Short mmCIF file of C-alpha atoms in Angstrom, two decimals:
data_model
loop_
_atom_site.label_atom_id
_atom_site.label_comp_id
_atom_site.label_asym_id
_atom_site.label_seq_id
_atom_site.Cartn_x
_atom_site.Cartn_y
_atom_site.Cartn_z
CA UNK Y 160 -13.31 -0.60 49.03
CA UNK Y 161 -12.23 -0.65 45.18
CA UNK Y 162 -13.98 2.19 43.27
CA UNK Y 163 -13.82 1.62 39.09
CA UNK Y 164 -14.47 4.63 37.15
CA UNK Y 165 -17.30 4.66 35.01
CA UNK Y 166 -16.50 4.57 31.14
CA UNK Y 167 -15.47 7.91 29.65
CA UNK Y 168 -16.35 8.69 25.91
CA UNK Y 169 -13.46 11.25 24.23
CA UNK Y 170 -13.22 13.21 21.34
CA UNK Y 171 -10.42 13.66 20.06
CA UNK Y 172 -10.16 16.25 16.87
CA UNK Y 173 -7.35 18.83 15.84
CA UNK Y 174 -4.26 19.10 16.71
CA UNK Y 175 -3.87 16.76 19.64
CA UNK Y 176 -4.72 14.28 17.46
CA UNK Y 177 -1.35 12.90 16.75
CA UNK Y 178 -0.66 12.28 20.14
CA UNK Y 179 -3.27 9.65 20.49
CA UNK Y 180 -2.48 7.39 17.65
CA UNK Y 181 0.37 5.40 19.53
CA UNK Y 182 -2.14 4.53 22.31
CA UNK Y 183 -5.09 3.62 19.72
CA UNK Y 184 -2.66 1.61 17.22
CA UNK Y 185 -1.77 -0.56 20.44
CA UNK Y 186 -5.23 -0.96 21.18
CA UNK Y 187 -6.50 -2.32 17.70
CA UNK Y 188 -2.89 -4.11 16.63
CA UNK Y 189 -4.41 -7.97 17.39
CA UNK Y 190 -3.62 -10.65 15.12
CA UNK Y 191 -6.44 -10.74 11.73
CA UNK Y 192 -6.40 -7.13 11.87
CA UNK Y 193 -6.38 -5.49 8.67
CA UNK Y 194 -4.24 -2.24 8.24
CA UNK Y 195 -7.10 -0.18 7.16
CA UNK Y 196 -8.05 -0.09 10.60
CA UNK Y 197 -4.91 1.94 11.76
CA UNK Y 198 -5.35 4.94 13.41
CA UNK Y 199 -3.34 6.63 11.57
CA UNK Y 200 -5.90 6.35 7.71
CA UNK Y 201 -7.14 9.74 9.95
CA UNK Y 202 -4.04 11.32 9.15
CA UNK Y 203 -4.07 9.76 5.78
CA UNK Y 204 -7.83 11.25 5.21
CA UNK Y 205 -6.59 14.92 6.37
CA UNK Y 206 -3.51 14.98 4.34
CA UNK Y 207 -4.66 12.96 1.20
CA UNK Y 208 -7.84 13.80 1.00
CA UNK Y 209 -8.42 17.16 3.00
CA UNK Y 210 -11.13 16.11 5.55
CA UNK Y 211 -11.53 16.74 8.96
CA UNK Y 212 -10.89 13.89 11.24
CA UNK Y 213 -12.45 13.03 14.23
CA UNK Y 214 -11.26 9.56 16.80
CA UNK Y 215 -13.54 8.64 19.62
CA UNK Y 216 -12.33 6.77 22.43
CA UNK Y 217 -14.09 5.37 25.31
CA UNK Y 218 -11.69 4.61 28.09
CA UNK Y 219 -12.18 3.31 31.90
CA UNK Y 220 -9.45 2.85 34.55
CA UNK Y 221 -7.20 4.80 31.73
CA UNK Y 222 -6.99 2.08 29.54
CA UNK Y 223 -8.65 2.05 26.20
CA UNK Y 224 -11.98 -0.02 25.87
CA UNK Y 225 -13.51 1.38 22.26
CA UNK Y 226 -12.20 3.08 19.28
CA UNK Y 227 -14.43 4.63 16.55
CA UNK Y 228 -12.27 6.87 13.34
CA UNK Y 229 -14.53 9.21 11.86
CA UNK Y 230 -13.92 11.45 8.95
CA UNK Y 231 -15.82 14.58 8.67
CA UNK Y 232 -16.40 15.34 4.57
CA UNK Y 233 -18.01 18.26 2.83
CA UNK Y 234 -18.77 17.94 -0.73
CA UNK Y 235 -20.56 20.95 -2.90
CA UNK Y 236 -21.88 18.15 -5.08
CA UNK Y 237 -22.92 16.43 -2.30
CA UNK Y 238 -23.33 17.66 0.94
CA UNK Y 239 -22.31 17.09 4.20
CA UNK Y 240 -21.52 13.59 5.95
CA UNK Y 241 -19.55 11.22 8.29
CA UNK Y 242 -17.94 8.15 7.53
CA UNK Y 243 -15.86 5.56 8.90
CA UNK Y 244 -13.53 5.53 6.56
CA UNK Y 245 -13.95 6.86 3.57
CA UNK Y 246 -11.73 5.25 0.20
CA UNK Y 247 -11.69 2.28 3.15
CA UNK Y 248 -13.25 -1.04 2.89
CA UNK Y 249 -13.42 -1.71 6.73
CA UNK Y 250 -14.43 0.86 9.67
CA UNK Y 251 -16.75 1.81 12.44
CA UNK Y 252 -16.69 0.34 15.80
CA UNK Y 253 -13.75 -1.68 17.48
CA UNK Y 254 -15.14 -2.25 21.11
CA UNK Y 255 -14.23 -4.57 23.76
CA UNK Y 256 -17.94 -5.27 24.62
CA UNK Y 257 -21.40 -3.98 23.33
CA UNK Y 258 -21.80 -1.60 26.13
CA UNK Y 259 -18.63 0.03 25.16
CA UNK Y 260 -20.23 0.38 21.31
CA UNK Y 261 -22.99 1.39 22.51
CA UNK Y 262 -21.09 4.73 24.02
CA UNK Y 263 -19.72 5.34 20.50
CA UNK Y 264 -22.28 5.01 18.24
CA UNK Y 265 -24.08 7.63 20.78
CA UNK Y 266 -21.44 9.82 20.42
CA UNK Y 267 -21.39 9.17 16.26
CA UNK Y 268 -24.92 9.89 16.12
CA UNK Y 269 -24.81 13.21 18.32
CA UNK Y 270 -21.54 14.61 16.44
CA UNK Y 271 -23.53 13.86 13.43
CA UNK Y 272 -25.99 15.87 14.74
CA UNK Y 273 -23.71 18.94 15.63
CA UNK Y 274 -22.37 18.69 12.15
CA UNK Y 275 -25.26 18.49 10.48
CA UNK Y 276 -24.47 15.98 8.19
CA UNK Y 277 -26.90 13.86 5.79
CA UNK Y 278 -25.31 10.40 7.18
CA UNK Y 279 -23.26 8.69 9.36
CA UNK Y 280 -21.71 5.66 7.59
CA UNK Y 281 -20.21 2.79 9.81
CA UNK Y 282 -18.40 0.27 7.12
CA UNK Y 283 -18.97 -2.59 10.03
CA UNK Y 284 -18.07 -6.43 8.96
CA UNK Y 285 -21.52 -7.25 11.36
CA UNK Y 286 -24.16 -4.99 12.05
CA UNK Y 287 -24.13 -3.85 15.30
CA UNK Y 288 -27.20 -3.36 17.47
CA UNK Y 289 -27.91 0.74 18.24
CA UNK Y 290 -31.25 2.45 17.64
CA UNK Y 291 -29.83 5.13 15.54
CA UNK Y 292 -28.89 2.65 13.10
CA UNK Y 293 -31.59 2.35 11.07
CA UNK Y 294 -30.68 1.90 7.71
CA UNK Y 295 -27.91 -0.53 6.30
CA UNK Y 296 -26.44 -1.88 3.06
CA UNK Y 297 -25.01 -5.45 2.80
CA UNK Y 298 -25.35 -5.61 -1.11
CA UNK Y 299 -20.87 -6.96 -1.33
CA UNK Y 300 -19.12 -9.00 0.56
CA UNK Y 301 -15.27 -9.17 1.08
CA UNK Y 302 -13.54 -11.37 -0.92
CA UNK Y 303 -10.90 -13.22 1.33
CA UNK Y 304 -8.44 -16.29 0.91
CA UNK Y 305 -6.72 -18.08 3.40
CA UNK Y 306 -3.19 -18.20 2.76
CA UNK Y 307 -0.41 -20.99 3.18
CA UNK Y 308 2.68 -20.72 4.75
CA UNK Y 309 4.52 -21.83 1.28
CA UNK Y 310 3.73 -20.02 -1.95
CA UNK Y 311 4.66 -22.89 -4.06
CA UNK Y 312 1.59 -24.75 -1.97
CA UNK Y 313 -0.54 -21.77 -2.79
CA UNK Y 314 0.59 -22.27 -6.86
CA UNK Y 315 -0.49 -25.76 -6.84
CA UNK Y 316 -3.66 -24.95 -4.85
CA UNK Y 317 -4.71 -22.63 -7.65
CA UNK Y 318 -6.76 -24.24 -10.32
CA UNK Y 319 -4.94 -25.08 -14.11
CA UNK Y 320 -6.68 -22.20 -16.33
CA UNK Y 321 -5.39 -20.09 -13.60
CA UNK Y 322 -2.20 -21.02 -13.60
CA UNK Y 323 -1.71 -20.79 -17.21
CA UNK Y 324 -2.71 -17.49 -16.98
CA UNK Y 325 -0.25 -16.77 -14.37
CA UNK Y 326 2.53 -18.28 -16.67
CA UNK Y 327 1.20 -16.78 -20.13
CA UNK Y 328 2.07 -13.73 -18.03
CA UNK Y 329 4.95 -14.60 -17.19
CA UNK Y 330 5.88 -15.62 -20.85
CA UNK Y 331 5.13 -12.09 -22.64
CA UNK Y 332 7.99 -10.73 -20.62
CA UNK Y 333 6.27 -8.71 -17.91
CA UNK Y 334 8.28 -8.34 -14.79
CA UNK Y 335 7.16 -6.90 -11.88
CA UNK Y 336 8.48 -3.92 -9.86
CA UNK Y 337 8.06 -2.98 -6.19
CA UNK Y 338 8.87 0.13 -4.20
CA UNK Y 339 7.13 2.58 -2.54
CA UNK Y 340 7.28 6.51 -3.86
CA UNK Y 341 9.47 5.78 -6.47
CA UNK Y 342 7.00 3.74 -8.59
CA UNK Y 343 4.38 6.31 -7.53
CA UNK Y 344 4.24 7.66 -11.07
CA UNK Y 345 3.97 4.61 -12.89
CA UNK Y 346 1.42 3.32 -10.51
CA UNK Y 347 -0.56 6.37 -11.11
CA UNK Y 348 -0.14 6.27 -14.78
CA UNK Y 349 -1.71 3.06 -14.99
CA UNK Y 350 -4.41 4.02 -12.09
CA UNK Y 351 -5.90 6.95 -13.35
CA UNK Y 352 -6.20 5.73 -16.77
CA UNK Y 353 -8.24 2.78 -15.91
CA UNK Y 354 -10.29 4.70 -13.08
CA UNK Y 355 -11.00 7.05 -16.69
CA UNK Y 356 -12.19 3.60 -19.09
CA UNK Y 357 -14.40 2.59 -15.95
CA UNK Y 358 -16.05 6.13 -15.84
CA UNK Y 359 -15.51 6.86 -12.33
CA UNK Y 360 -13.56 10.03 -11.05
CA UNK Y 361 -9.87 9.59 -10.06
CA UNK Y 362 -8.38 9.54 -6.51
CA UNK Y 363 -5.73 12.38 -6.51
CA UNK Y 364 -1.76 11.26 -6.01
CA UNK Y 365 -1.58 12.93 -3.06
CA UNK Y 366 -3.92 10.15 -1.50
CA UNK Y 367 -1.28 6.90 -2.26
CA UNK Y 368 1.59 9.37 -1.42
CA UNK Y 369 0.47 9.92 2.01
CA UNK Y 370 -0.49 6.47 2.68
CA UNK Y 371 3.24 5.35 1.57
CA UNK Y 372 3.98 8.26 4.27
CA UNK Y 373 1.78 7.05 6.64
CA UNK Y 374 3.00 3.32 6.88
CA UNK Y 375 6.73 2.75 5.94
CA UNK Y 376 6.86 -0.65 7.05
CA UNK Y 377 3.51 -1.76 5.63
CA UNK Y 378 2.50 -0.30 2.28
CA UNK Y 379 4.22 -0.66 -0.83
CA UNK Y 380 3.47 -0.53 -4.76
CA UNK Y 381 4.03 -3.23 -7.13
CA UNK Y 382 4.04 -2.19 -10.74
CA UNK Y 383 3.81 -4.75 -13.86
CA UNK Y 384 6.31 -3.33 -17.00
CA UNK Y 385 6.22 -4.86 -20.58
CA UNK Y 386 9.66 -3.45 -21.40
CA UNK Y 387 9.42 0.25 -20.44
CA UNK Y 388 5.96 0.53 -19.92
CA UNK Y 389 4.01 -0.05 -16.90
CA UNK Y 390 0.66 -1.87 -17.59
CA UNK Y 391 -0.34 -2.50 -14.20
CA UNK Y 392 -0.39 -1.92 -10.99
CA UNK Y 393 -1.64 -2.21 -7.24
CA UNK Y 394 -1.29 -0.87 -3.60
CA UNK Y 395 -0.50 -3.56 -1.19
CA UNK Y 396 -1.76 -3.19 2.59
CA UNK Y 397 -0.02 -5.11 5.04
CA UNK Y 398 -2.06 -5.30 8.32
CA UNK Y 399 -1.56 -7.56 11.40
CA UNK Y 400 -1.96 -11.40 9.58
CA UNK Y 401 -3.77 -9.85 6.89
CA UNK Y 402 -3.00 -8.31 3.31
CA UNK Y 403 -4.98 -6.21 1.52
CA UNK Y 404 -5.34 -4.61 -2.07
CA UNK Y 405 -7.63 -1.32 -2.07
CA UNK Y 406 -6.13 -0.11 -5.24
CA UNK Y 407 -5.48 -2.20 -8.26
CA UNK Y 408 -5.09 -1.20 -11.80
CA UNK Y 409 -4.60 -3.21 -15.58
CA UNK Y 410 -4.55 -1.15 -18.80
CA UNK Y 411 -7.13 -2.98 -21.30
CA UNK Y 412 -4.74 -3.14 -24.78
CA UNK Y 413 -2.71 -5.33 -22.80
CA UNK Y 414 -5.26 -7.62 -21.32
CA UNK Y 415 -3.41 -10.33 -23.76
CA UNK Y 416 -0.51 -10.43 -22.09
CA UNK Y 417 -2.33 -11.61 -18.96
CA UNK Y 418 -0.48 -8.74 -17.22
CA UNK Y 419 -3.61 -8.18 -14.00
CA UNK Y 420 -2.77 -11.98 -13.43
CA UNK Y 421 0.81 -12.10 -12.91
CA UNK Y 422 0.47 -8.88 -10.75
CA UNK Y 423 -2.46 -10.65 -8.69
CA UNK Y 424 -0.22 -13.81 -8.39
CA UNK Y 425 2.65 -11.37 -6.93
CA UNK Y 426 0.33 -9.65 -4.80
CA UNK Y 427 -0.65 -13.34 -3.26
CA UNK Y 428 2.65 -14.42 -3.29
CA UNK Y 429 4.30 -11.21 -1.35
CA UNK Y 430 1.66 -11.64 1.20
CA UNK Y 431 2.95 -15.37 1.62
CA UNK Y 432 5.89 -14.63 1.67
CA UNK Y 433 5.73 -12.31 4.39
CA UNK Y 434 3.82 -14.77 6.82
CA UNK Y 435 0.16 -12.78 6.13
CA UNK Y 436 -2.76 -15.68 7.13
CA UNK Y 437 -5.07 -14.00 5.05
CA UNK Y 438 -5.77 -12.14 1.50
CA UNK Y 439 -8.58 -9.92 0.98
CA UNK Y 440 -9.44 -8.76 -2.63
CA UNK Y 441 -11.10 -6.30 -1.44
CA UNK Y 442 -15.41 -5.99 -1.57
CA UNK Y 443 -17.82 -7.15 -4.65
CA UNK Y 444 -21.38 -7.54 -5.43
CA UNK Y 445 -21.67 -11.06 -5.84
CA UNK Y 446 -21.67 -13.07 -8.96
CA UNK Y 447 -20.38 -9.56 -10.39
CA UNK Y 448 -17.52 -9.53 -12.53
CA UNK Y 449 -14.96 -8.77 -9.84
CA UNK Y 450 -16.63 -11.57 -8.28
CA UNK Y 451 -15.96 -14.18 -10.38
CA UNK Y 452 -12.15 -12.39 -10.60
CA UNK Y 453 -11.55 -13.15 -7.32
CA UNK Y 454 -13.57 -15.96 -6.90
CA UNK Y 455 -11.09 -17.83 -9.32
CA UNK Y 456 -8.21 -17.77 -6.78
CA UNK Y 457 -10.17 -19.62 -4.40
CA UNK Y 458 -11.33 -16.74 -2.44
CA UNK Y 459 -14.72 -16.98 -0.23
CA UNK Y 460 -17.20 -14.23 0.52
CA UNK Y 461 -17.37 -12.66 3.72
CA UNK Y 462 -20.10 -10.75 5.00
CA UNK Y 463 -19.66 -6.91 4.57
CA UNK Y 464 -22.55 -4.61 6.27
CA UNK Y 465 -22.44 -1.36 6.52
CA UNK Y 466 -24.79 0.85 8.85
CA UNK Y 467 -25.78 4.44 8.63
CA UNK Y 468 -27.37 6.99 11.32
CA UNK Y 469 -29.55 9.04 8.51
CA UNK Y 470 -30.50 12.22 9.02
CA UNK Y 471 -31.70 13.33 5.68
CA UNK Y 472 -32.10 11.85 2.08
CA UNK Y 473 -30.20 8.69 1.57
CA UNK Y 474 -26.89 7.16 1.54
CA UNK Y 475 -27.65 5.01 -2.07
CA UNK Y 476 -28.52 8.63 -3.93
CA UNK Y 477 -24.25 8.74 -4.15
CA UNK Y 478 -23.52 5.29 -5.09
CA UNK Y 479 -22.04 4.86 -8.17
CA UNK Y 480 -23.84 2.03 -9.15
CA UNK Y 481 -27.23 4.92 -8.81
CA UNK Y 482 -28.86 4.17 -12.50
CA UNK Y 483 -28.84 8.22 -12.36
CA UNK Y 484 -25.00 8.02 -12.96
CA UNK Y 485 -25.07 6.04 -15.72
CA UNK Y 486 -25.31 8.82 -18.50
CA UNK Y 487 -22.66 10.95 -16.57
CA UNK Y 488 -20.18 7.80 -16.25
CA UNK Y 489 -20.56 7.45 -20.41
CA UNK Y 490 -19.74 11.07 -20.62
CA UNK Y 491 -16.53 10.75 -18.39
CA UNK Y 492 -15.22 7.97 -20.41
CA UNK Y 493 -15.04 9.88 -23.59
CA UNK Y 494 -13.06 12.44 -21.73
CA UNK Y 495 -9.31 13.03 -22.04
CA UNK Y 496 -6.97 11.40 -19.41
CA UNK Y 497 -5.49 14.81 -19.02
CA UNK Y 498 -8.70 16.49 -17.52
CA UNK Y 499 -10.23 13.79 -15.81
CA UNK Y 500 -6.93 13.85 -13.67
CA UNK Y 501 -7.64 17.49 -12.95
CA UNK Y 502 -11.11 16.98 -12.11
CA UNK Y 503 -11.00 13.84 -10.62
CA UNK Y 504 -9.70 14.46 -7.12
CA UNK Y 505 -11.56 16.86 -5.96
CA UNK Y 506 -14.95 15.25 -7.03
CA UNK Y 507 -13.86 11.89 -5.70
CA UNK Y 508 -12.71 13.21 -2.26
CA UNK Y 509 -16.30 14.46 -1.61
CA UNK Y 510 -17.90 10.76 -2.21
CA UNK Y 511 -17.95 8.73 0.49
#
C-alpha cells in the first residue's frame, strides 16, 4: 500500500530564510508571472526597508504545493501589521489548489494573531474564499497591455496624438539612459522630487538599491536626460512574460518636452524587445488620472482585490487617499526636497 503524507504548513523566518528561496523561486517561476512575486522581494523588504520577513510554505510528498511572503511591519505612526508585500502591487497566496490556500491563510491569520497586528493584507488579483477574510478593497485595477513580438507593430498600434507625443519627445533632444546602480542617483533625483510635488513621503535609496541587488538579470533603471539633466525616470521589473513599472518618475517644468512619454515608450519598447507578453502600468482607480495615462497606450483594466484578516481598526484609516491626509499632504509639498528626503523613508517604510 502507497501512504501520501498529509500537507505540511512551514514557517520559515530568520536566518534560514535564504536557503529556501531557490526552492520557492522554482515553484512560482511559470510563464505570466510577474517578478514581484519572487521570493526573494523578502530579502528586498528586510534589507530595503527593515522589516521582518516571514515565507509560508505548505509542502506534501516534499514538494512544494503553496507559497504565501509575508512581511512583518511596525510603524510608531501606525502600528503593527502584515502584508503581502508591502511597496508591491501583487501578493498573497500562490497555491496549487484551494485546499492548499486554505492552509495558508490559516496560518496568516494565526501569525497575525501571535503578532498582534491590526491587519493582515493579502494584495490577491481574485479574492480568495477563507472565513478570516472579511474585509476587502477592489477600488484599482491593474493596468495591463498585451504586447507584440515587434515594437515597430506596437508603434503603429498606438494611436496618432500618442505618437506625436512620443516623437515631440524625441525632438527636444531627450535621450534615454539605462543601467542599473550607476543611474541610481539620477533616478533618485528625479524620484524623490516628484514623490515631494505629489505630497506623499519618499521611499528611501536603499529600497531601489537592494532591489538592483536582489535581481541582476531582471531589474534595471532607465533615466530620461535633456542634456545633463535627468528629467525622468523609472524602475523596470522583468518577471517571467511579464514587465512591470512600480516606480516611475517625470519632473513637472519639463512636462513640455513630453519627456514621461518617450520614457513610457522605452519602457514598452524594452519589454518588447526582450520577448515580455505583457506590460503592466502598474494599479489605478479608474477613470483617475493615471487611468486615462495608461489607458492611452491601449492598456485594459484588470481586476485587483485585495483581502485583509482585521483584527482591529481598519486598513482604509492609512490610505493616502484618507480625506484626513489631505491637509498633511499640502503641508509636505511646501517642504524642502532636502528634508522630505530625510524624513521620508522612515515614514514611508511603516505604510503598508
Amino acid at each position: 500500500m502507497i501512504t501520501t503524507a498529509s500537507p505540511e504548513v512551514r514557517t520559515h523566518h530568520g536566518g534560514g530564510l535564504d536557503a529556501q528561496l531557490e526552492r520557492l523561486t522554482a515553484f512560482v517561476a511559470r510563464p505570466g508571472t510577474p517578478l514581484s512575486r519572487h521570493p526573494a522581494w523578502l530579502t528586498v523588504c528586510a534589507r530595503g526597508l527593515g522589516h521582518v520577513p516571514y515565507a509560508l510554505e505548505v509542502v506534501e510528498d516534499d514538494k512544494t504545493r503553496g507559497f504565501l511572503p509575508l512581511a512583518f511591519v511596525r510603524s510608531l505612526l501606525f502600528g503593527r501589521f502584515l502584508a503581502s508585500l508591502p511597496y508591491l502591487n501583487y501578493g498573497g497566496v500562490i497555491a496549487e489548489d484551494a485546499a492548499t490556500a486554505g492552509l495558508l491563510i490559516d496560518r496568516a491569520a494565526a501569525l497575525a494573531d501571535e503578532l498582534r497586528v491590526r491587519f493582515l493584507e493579502l494584495r490577491h488579483v481574485a479574492p480568495v474564499d477563507h472565513p478570516r477574510l472579511t474585509s476587502q478593497a477592489n477600488g484599482k485595477v491593474h493596468m495591463r497591455l498585451a504586447l507584440p513580438a515587434d515594437p515597430d507593430a506596437l508603434f503603429k498600434s498606438l494611436k496618432d496624438k500618442v505618437r506625436n507625443q512620443v516623437r515631440k519627445g524625441q525632438k527636444s533632444g531627450l535621450a534615454l539612459a539605462w543601467g542599473r546602480h550607476e543611474l541610481l542617483p539620477e533616478f533618485y533625483d528625479v524620484f524623490s522630487e516628484n514623490m515631494r510635488d505629489l505630497g506623499t513621503p519618499v521611499y528611501g535609496r536603499g529600497l531601489f538599491a537592494a532591489v538592483l541587488d536582489a535581481f541582476p538579470d531582471r531589474a534595471e533603471l532607465c533615466v530620461a536626460r535633456l542634456g545633463a539633466d535627468a528629467v525622468a525616470g523609472a524602475l523596470l521589473l522583468h518577471g517571467w512574460g511579464v514587465t512591470e513599472v512600480p516606480s516611475a518618475s517625470s519632473l513637472r517644468r519639463f512636462n513640455h518636452t513630453s519627456a514621461n512619454m518617450l520614457l513610457y515608450w522605452g519602457l514598452l519598447e524594452r519589454a518588447a524587445l526582450r520577448g515580455q507578453s505583457v506590460f503592466d502600468f502598474g494599479r489605478s482607480s479608474p477613470d483617475s488620472t493615471t487611468f486615462r495615462f495608461k489607458k492611452q497606450w491601449g492598456a485594459e483594466p484588470e481586476a485587483a482585490t485585495w483581502q485583509y484578516v482585521v483584527r482591529t481598526g481598519s486598513p482604509s484609516e492609512m490610505r493616502p487617499d484618507n480625506p484626513k491626509y489631505q491637509r498633511l499632504i499640502r503641508v509636505w509639498q511646501r517642504l524642502p526636497l532636502r528634508l522630505t528626503r530625510l524624513l521620508g523613508p522612515a515614514i514611508v517604510r511603516g505604510i503598508p
